[in-house]
Short mmCIF file of C-alpha atoms and ligand atoms in Angstrom, two decimals:
data_model
loop_
_atom_site.label_atom_id
_atom_site.label_comp_id
_atom_site.label_asym_id
_atom_site.label_seq_id
_atom_site.Cartn_x
_atom_site.Cartn_y
_atom_site.Cartn_z
CA MET A 1 4.08 21.00 -41.32
CA ASN A 2 1.29 21.18 -38.77
CA THR A 3 0.75 17.54 -38.07
CA VAL A 4 -0.35 15.46 -35.00
CA LYS A 5 2.84 14.00 -35.06
CA ALA A 6 4.98 17.08 -35.28
CA ALA A 7 2.79 19.10 -32.71
CA LEU A 8 3.14 16.23 -30.26
CA ALA A 9 6.98 15.98 -31.12
CA ALA A 10 6.93 20.05 -29.73
CA ALA A 11 4.97 19.70 -26.89
CA ARG A 12 7.47 16.33 -25.94
CA GLU A 13 10.22 18.92 -25.21
CA LYS A 14 8.14 20.49 -22.42
CA LEU A 15 5.98 17.38 -21.27
CA PRO A 16 5.58 13.53 -20.89
CA ALA A 17 4.16 12.07 -24.15
CA SER A 18 1.00 10.69 -22.23
CA GLU A 19 0.45 13.99 -20.77
CA ALA A 20 0.95 15.66 -24.38
CA ARG A 21 -1.45 13.06 -26.20
CA LEU A 22 -4.27 13.73 -23.15
CA LEU A 23 -4.16 17.59 -23.89
CA LEU A 24 -4.21 17.24 -28.04
CA GLY A 25 -6.69 14.77 -27.73
CA HIS A 26 -8.72 16.81 -25.75
CA VAL A 27 -8.49 19.44 -28.09
CA LEU A 28 -10.01 17.51 -30.88
CA ASP A 29 -12.30 15.59 -29.37
CA ARG A 30 -10.51 12.11 -30.41
CA PRO A 31 -9.08 9.38 -27.79
CA ALA A 32 -5.59 8.88 -27.80
CA ALA A 33 -5.74 5.77 -29.61
CA TRP A 34 -7.00 7.68 -32.48
CA LEU A 35 -3.49 10.45 -32.30
CA VAL A 36 -1.29 7.12 -32.80
CA ALA A 37 -3.80 5.60 -36.03
CA HIS A 38 -3.67 9.33 -37.55
CA ASP A 39 -0.53 10.94 -36.64
CA ASP A 40 -0.09 12.48 -40.10
CA ALA A 41 -3.67 14.27 -39.94
CA LEU A 42 -3.16 18.13 -40.63
CA LEU A 43 -3.83 20.35 -37.71
CA GLU A 44 -6.09 23.55 -37.67
CA GLU A 45 -4.55 26.96 -36.68
CA ALA A 46 -6.79 27.33 -34.00
CA ASP A 47 -6.53 23.63 -32.36
CA LEU A 48 -2.71 24.40 -32.68
CA LEU A 49 -3.05 27.13 -30.59
CA ARG A 50 -5.40 25.80 -28.27
CA PHE A 51 -2.86 22.71 -27.75
CA ALA A 52 0.24 25.36 -26.96
CA SER A 53 -1.95 26.65 -24.84
CA LEU A 54 -2.74 24.01 -22.66
CA VAL A 55 0.84 22.78 -23.09
CA ALA A 56 2.06 26.15 -21.14
CA ARG A 57 -0.41 25.71 -18.62
CA ARG A 58 0.74 22.39 -17.77
CA LYS A 59 4.05 23.19 -17.87
CA GLY A 60 3.04 25.90 -15.15
CA GLY A 61 2.06 23.26 -13.06
CA GLU A 62 -2.18 23.07 -13.39
CA PRO A 63 -3.12 19.49 -13.17
CA VAL A 64 -3.68 17.79 -16.40
CA ALA A 65 -7.43 16.99 -14.98
CA TYR A 66 -8.37 20.41 -14.32
CA LEU A 67 -7.38 21.66 -18.17
CA VAL A 68 -8.99 18.56 -19.69
CA GLY A 69 -11.91 18.69 -16.92
CA TYR A 70 -12.45 15.14 -16.33
CA ARG A 71 -10.60 12.16 -14.60
CA GLU A 72 -10.76 8.49 -14.78
CA PHE A 73 -12.11 6.62 -11.51
CA TYR A 74 -13.07 3.28 -11.29
CA GLY A 75 -13.38 2.96 -15.06
CA ARG A 76 -15.59 5.78 -15.44
CA GLU A 77 -15.11 9.76 -15.91
CA PHE A 78 -15.73 11.81 -13.80
CA ALA A 79 -16.01 15.97 -14.52
CA VAL A 80 -13.57 17.97 -12.40
CA LEU A 81 -13.51 21.27 -11.57
CA PRO A 82 -10.88 23.03 -9.24
CA ALA A 83 -13.78 23.68 -6.93
CA VAL A 84 -13.21 19.75 -6.07
CA LEU A 85 -10.09 17.26 -5.73
CA ILE A 86 -9.04 15.34 -8.45
CA PRO A 87 -9.87 11.76 -7.91
CA ARG A 88 -6.69 9.72 -6.76
CA PRO A 89 -6.36 5.77 -8.05
CA GLU A 90 -5.24 4.68 -4.54
CA THR A 91 -9.31 5.87 -3.35
CA GLU A 92 -10.55 2.82 -5.50
CA MET A 93 -9.15 0.53 -2.33
CA LEU A 94 -11.79 2.43 -0.20
CA VAL A 95 -14.28 1.40 -2.84
CA ASP A 96 -13.10 -1.92 -3.23
CA LEU A 97 -13.29 -2.27 0.58
CA ALA A 98 -16.69 -0.84 0.44
CA LEU A 99 -17.92 -3.42 -1.91
CA ALA A 100 -16.67 -6.33 -0.45
CA GLN A 101 -19.03 -5.70 2.62
CA LYS A 102 -21.60 -6.87 0.53
CA VAL A 103 -24.04 -4.62 2.09
CA GLY A 104 -27.12 -4.34 0.29
CA VAL A 105 -27.39 -7.62 -1.16
CA GLY A 106 -30.70 -8.72 -0.85
CA THR A 107 -31.80 -5.98 1.26
CA THR A 108 -31.85 -2.17 0.99
CA ALA A 109 -28.29 -0.62 2.54
CA ARG A 110 -28.02 3.10 3.09
CA ILE A 111 -24.53 4.28 2.52
CA LEU A 112 -22.90 7.88 3.36
CA ASP A 113 -20.13 9.40 1.72
CA LEU A 114 -18.95 12.22 3.52
CA GLY A 115 -17.21 15.11 1.96
CA THR A 116 -17.87 14.13 -1.47
CA GLY A 117 -16.10 16.23 -3.21
CA SER A 118 -16.68 15.00 -7.32
CA GLY A 119 -18.85 12.57 -5.92
CA CYS A 120 -16.45 9.70 -7.25
CA ILE A 121 -16.86 7.58 -4.32
CA ALA A 122 -20.57 8.08 -4.08
CA VAL A 123 -21.27 8.01 -7.71
CA THR A 124 -19.13 4.51 -7.74
CA LEU A 125 -20.85 2.80 -4.73
CA ALA A 126 -24.55 3.84 -6.51
CA LEU A 127 -23.95 2.14 -9.83
CA GLU A 128 -22.23 -0.97 -8.08
CA ILE A 129 -24.53 -1.58 -5.28
CA ARG A 130 -27.91 -1.26 -7.09
CA GLN A 131 -30.11 -1.90 -3.70
CA ALA A 132 -28.28 0.83 -1.98
CA GLU A 133 -29.66 4.28 -1.14
CA VAL A 134 -26.44 6.39 -1.09
CA THR A 135 -26.20 9.87 0.67
CA ALA A 136 -23.53 12.00 -0.44
CA VAL A 137 -22.62 15.10 1.66
CA ASP A 138 -19.79 18.00 1.12
CA ALA A 139 -19.77 21.41 3.05
CA SER A 140 -18.70 23.07 -0.58
CA ALA A 141 -21.95 23.99 -2.85
CA ALA A 142 -19.88 24.02 -5.48
CA ALA A 143 -18.44 20.49 -5.12
CA LEU A 144 -21.57 19.37 -4.82
CA SER A 145 -22.60 21.01 -8.12
CA VAL A 146 -20.07 19.03 -9.69
CA ALA A 147 -21.25 15.58 -7.90
CA ARG A 148 -24.49 16.28 -9.11
CA GLU A 149 -23.46 16.51 -12.75
CA ASN A 150 -21.85 13.54 -12.61
CA ALA A 151 -24.27 11.30 -10.71
CA GLU A 152 -26.19 12.74 -13.62
CA ARG A 153 -24.11 12.14 -16.61
CA LEU A 154 -23.13 8.66 -14.95
CA GLY A 155 -27.10 7.46 -14.22
CA ALA A 156 -26.62 7.16 -10.15
CA THR A 157 -29.19 7.81 -8.15
CA LEU A 158 -27.88 9.31 -4.74
CA ARG A 159 -29.02 12.30 -2.41
CA LEU A 160 -26.78 14.75 -1.90
CA GLN A 161 -27.32 17.46 0.73
CA GLN A 162 -25.00 20.26 2.00
CA SER A 163 -23.41 19.45 5.41
CA ASN A 164 -20.29 20.26 7.36
CA TRP A 165 -19.78 16.06 8.03
CA PHE A 166 -22.72 14.99 10.04
CA ASP A 167 -24.19 18.37 11.00
CA GLN A 168 -27.13 18.04 8.81
CA LEU A 169 -27.69 13.96 9.29
CA ALA A 170 -29.22 14.66 12.73
CA GLY A 171 -31.34 11.35 13.61
CA GLU A 172 -30.31 9.16 10.39
CA THR A 173 -28.38 6.17 10.63
CA PHE A 174 -26.38 3.86 7.95
CA ASP A 175 -25.08 0.60 7.52
CA LEU A 176 -21.84 2.23 5.74
CA ILE A 177 -20.08 5.10 5.87
CA VAL A 178 -17.10 6.06 3.99
CA ALA A 179 -14.67 8.87 3.62
CA ASN A 180 -11.96 10.43 1.99
CA PRO A 181 -11.15 13.42 4.27
CA PRO A 182 -8.61 16.29 3.96
CA TYR A 183 -5.29 14.79 6.08
CA ILE A 184 -2.62 16.70 5.26
CA ALA A 185 -1.19 19.02 7.79
CA THR A 186 -1.91 22.49 7.00
CA THR A 187 2.35 22.93 7.89
CA ASP A 188 2.90 20.25 4.84
CA PRO A 189 5.54 21.59 2.59
CA HIS A 190 3.95 19.51 0.04
CA LEU A 191 0.58 21.77 -0.32
CA ALA A 192 3.01 24.51 -1.90
CA ALA A 193 4.15 21.90 -4.41
CA GLY A 194 2.93 20.82 -7.72
CA ASP A 195 -0.32 19.88 -8.52
CA LEU A 196 -1.52 20.28 -4.83
CA ARG A 197 -0.95 24.48 -5.09
CA HIS A 198 -3.88 23.99 -7.31
CA GLU A 199 -6.66 21.51 -5.65
CA PRO A 200 -9.30 23.41 -3.09
CA GLU A 201 -6.88 23.55 0.44
CA PRO A 202 -10.15 22.28 2.70
CA ALA A 203 -10.25 19.30 0.52
CA LEU A 204 -6.51 18.66 1.33
CA ALA A 205 -5.62 19.81 4.89
CA SER A 206 -6.84 19.46 8.47
CA GLY A 207 -5.09 21.24 11.11
CA ALA A 208 -1.73 20.95 13.00
CA ASP A 209 -1.12 17.38 12.47
CA GLY A 210 -3.64 16.59 9.27
CA LEU A 211 -5.93 14.62 11.56
CA ASP A 212 -8.71 17.25 12.78
CA ALA A 213 -11.39 16.05 10.07
CA ILE A 214 -10.50 12.22 10.80
CA ARG A 215 -11.27 12.69 14.59
CA GLN A 216 -14.49 14.54 13.93
CA ILE A 217 -15.91 11.59 11.92
CA VAL A 218 -14.44 8.87 13.73
CA ALA A 219 -16.10 10.52 17.11
CA GLY A 220 -19.25 10.96 15.70
CA ALA A 221 -19.56 8.08 13.40
CA PRO A 222 -20.85 5.52 16.25
CA ARG A 223 -24.23 7.92 16.58
CA TYR A 224 -25.10 7.45 12.70
CA LEU A 225 -23.80 3.82 11.97
CA ARG A 226 -26.66 1.21 12.60
CA PRO A 227 -25.47 -2.11 14.54
CA ARG A 228 -22.30 -3.66 13.08
CA GLY A 229 -22.30 -0.78 10.72
CA ARG A 230 -19.09 -0.30 9.66
CA LEU A 231 -16.25 2.98 8.73
CA TRP A 232 -13.69 2.94 6.12
CA LEU A 233 -11.92 5.85 6.04
CA GLU A 234 -8.38 7.28 3.80
CA HIS A 235 -5.82 8.49 5.64
CA GLY A 236 -1.96 9.70 5.11
CA TYR A 237 0.67 7.58 4.42
CA ASP A 238 2.17 8.24 8.47
CA GLN A 239 -1.40 8.35 10.16
CA ALA A 240 -1.97 4.63 10.44
CA ALA A 241 -0.97 3.79 14.08
CA ALA A 242 -3.33 7.43 14.92
CA VAL A 243 -6.06 6.25 13.04
CA HIS A 244 -6.24 2.75 14.83
CA GLU A 245 -6.12 4.42 18.20
CA LEU A 246 -8.89 6.62 17.39
CA LEU A 247 -10.93 3.91 16.20
CA ALA A 248 -10.01 2.03 19.35
CA ALA A 249 -11.28 4.86 21.29
CA ALA A 250 -14.13 5.52 19.37
CA GLY A 251 -15.18 1.88 20.75
CA PHE A 252 -15.05 0.40 17.23
CA ASP A 253 -14.63 -3.43 16.90
CA ASP A 254 -12.92 -5.58 14.02
CA ILE A 255 -10.56 -2.55 13.08
CA GLN A 256 -8.85 -3.34 9.87
CA GLN A 257 -6.34 -1.77 7.87
CA HIS A 258 -5.19 -2.23 4.46
CA ARG A 259 -2.07 -1.31 2.56
CA ASP A 260 -2.27 0.41 -0.89
CA VAL A 261 -0.07 -0.61 -4.10
CA ALA A 262 2.69 1.41 -2.80
CA GLY A 263 2.49 -1.09 0.41
CA ILE A 264 1.46 1.80 2.38
CA VAL A 265 -1.51 1.51 4.73
CA ARG A 266 -3.73 3.98 3.22
CA VAL A 267 -7.30 2.69 4.59
CA SER A 268 -8.61 1.71 8.13
CA GLY A 269 -11.71 0.99 8.95
CA GLY A 270 -13.95 -0.94 11.72
CA ARG A 271 -17.44 -1.95 13.13
CA ARG A 272 -19.56 -0.74 15.21
CA SER A 273 -20.18 -2.61 18.33
N1 LIG B 1 -14.63 12.06 -1.94
C1 LIG B 1 -13.88 12.71 -2.59
C2 LIG B 1 -12.41 12.17 -3.47
O1 LIG B 1 -12.41 10.88 -2.52
C3 LIG B 1 -12.77 14.37 -2.31
C4 LIG B 1 -12.45 14.10 -1.05
C5 LIG B 1 -11.90 15.20 -0.85
O2 LIG B 1 -12.22 16.32 -1.32
N2 LIG B 1 -11.07 15.46 0.33
O3 LIG B 1 -11.86 12.08 -4.32
#
């Protein structure tokens, strides 16, 4: 019988159950909980074929987020296409740190997100801090259009600007600058494995030691920060010491570094003196 249960059981031979449920839920336009409660529902032939094709693509290595077209970040659904990095749970820490700073409480704060990609950070900050004026930049026009779609669908007001880091922001200053820049070394074998193979290389890799983008951002940021404004950056698992040094060399004080749930120092930041 072509039931939900039978389709999921067949897919289980190739994929983890959670992924199979996400893909079948996407085909049927139903939440995973519906599948559990209706596992005897009959599937149409066309839906079975679509499901089988998605299972095969996932088995071939395509990320689930690209197959279904969205990923959850900070409790909201963000559209994702292969033109943007898939939002990661560890990046939610960057948002938490930015929110803990309480910019925009009682005043209008200017916030800048560099390399916004899907817009997950900028849109979340715009929705969580109502008094903030958020600017999100990306060098990629394709990424900006994904960010625009996410901002519109989630009801966030923000300014989107095509810019390679600070290039198009001459003369502007911000209270808070955040970035989850590319930080993987171009020679890192992880780039050729797993889901990373399908994500945009400029969003992932940055020079021989992975620090090219971070060096540019840290060196440029003081000029675009208001006095006592803060910079928060996500970086690689082995870059904490190097990023600390870069922040100190650029004159930042109150440098702070935070561990993710896996215990890895993942986000660093400092205050403009
Ligand atoms: N800011 C986006 C994110 O955190 C994109 C980051 C990137 O492409 N490196 O997901």
